[in-house]
mmCIF file of C-alpha atoms in Angstrom:
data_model
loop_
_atom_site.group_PDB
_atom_site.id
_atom_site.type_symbol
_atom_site.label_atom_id
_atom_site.label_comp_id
_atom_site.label_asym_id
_atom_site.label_seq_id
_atom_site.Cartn_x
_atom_site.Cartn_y
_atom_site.Cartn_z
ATOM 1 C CA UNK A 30 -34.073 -0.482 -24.829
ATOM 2 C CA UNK A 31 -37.197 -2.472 -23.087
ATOM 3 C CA UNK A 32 -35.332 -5.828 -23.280
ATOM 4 C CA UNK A 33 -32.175 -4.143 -21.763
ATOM 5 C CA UNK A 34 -34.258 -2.735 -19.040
ATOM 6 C CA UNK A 35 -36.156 -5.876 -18.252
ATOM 7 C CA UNK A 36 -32.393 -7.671 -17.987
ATOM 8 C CA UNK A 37 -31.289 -5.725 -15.634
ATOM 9 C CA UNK A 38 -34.512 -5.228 -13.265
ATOM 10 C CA UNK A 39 -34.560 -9.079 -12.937
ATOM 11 C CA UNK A 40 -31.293 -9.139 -12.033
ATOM 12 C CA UNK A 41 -30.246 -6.289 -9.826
ATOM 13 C CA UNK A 42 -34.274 -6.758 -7.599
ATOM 14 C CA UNK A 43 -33.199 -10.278 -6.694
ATOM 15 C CA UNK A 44 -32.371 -9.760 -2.790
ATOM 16 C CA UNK A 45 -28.330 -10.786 -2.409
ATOM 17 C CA UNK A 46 -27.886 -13.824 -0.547
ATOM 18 C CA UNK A 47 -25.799 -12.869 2.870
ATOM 19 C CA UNK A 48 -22.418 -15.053 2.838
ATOM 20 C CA UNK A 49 -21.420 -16.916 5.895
ATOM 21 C CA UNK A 50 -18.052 -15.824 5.339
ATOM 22 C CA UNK A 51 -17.637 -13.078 8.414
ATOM 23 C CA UNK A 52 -14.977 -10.267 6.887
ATOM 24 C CA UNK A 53 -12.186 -9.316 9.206
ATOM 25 C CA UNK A 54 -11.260 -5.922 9.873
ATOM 26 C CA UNK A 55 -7.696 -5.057 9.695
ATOM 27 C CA UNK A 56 -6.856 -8.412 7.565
ATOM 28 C CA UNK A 57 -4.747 -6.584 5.343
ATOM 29 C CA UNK A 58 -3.427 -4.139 7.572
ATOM 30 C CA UNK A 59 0.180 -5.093 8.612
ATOM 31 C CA UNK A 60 0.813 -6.129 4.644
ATOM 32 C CA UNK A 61 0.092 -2.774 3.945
ATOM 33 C CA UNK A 62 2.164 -1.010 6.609
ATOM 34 C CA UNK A 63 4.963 -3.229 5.525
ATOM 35 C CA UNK A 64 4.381 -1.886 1.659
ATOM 36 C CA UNK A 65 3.919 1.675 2.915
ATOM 37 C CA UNK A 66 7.594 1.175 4.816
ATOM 38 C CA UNK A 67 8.984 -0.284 1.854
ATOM 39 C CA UNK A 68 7.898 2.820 -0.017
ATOM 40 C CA UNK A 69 9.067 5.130 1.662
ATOM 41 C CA UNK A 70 12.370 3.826 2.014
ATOM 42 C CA UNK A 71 12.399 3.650 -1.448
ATOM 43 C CA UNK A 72 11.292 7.233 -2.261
ATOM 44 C CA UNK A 73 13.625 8.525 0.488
ATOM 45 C CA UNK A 74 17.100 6.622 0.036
ATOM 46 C CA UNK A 75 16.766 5.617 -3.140
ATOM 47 C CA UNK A 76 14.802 8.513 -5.454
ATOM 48 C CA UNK A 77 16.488 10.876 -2.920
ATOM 49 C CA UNK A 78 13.613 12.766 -2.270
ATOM 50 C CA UNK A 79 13.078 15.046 0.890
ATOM 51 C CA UNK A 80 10.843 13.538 3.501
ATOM 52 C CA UNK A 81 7.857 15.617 3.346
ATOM 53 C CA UNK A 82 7.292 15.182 -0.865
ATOM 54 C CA UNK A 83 8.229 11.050 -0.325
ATOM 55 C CA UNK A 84 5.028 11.323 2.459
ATOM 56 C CA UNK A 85 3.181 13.202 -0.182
ATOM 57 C CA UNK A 86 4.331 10.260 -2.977
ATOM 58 C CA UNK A 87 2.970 8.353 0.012
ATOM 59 C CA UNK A 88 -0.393 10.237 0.415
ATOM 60 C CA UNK A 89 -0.977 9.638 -3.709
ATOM 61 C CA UNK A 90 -0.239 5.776 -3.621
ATOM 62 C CA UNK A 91 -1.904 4.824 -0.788
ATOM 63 C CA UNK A 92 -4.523 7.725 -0.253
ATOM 64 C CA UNK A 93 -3.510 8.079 3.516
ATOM 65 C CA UNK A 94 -3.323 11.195 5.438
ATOM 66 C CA UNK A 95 0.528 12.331 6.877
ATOM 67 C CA UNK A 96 -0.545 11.475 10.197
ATOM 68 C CA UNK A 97 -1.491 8.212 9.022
ATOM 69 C CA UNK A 98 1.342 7.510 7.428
ATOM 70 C CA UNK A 99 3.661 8.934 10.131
ATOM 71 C CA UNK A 100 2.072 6.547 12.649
ATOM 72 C CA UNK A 101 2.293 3.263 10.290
ATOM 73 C CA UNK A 102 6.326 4.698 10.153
ATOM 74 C CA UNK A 103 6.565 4.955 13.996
ATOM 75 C CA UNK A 104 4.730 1.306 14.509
ATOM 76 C CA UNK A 105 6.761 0.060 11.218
ATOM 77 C CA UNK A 106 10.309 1.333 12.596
ATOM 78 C CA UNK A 107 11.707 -2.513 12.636
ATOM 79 C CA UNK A 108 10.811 -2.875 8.802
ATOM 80 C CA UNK A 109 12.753 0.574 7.613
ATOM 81 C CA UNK A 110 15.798 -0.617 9.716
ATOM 82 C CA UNK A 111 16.171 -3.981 8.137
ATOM 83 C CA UNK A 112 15.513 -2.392 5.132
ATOM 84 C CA UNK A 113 18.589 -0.216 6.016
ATOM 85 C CA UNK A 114 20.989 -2.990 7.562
ATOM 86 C CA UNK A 115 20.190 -5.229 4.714
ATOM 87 C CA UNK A 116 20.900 -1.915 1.985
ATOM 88 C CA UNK A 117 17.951 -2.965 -0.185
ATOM 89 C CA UNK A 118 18.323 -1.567 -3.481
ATOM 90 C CA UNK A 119 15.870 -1.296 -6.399
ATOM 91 C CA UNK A 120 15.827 -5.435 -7.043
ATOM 92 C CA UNK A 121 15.631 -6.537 -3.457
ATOM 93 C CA UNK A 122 12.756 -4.505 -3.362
ATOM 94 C CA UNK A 123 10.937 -5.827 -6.327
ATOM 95 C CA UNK A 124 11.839 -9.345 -5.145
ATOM 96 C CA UNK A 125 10.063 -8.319 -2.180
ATOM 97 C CA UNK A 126 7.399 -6.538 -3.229
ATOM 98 C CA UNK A 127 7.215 -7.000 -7.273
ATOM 99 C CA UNK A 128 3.609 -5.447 -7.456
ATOM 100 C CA UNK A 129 5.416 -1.878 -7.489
ATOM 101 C CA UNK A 130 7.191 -0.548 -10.007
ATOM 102 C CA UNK A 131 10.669 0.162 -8.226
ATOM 103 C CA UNK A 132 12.129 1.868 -11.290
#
């Protein structure tokens, strides 16, 4: 139990070096509107599910708030209507996206 203790107290009481590497805010931001869009879409004219419980499918996948995710919908309005013009179905959307499951 000593030995384990010792391990980790040498370990964990070195001080962490800072990295030079300055983080962006926001980097990921427009990938994950786009996935959000792409979501819904897919919850809404595919599943068939009423817009309020795909937001809610929304809120559980990407722990967002409705407003949130009604704003990202609003800014992401482009995205749904290709999505639309183009008819994506269940395997253009995994091409797209094939992180999800889409089935």
């Amino acid at each position: 139990m000593a030995l384990g203790k010792q391990l980790v107290a040498s370990i964990l009481s070195e001080p962490l070096k800072r990295s030079t590497v300055k983080h962006v805010k926001g980097v990921f931001k427009s990938r994950r509107d786009h996935d959000i869009v792409c979501r819904l879409y897919y919850h809404y004219k595919i599943k068939g599910l009423q817009y309020e419980r795909a937001v809610e499918e929304l809120n559980h996948e990407f722990y967002l708030g409705e407003t949130t995710i009604s704003q990202i919908i609003m800014e992401e309005r482009d995205t749904l209507e290709k999505l639309k013009a183009d008819q994506a179905d269940r395997k253009y959307l995994q091409k797209l996206i094939p992180h999800f499951n889409w089935y």
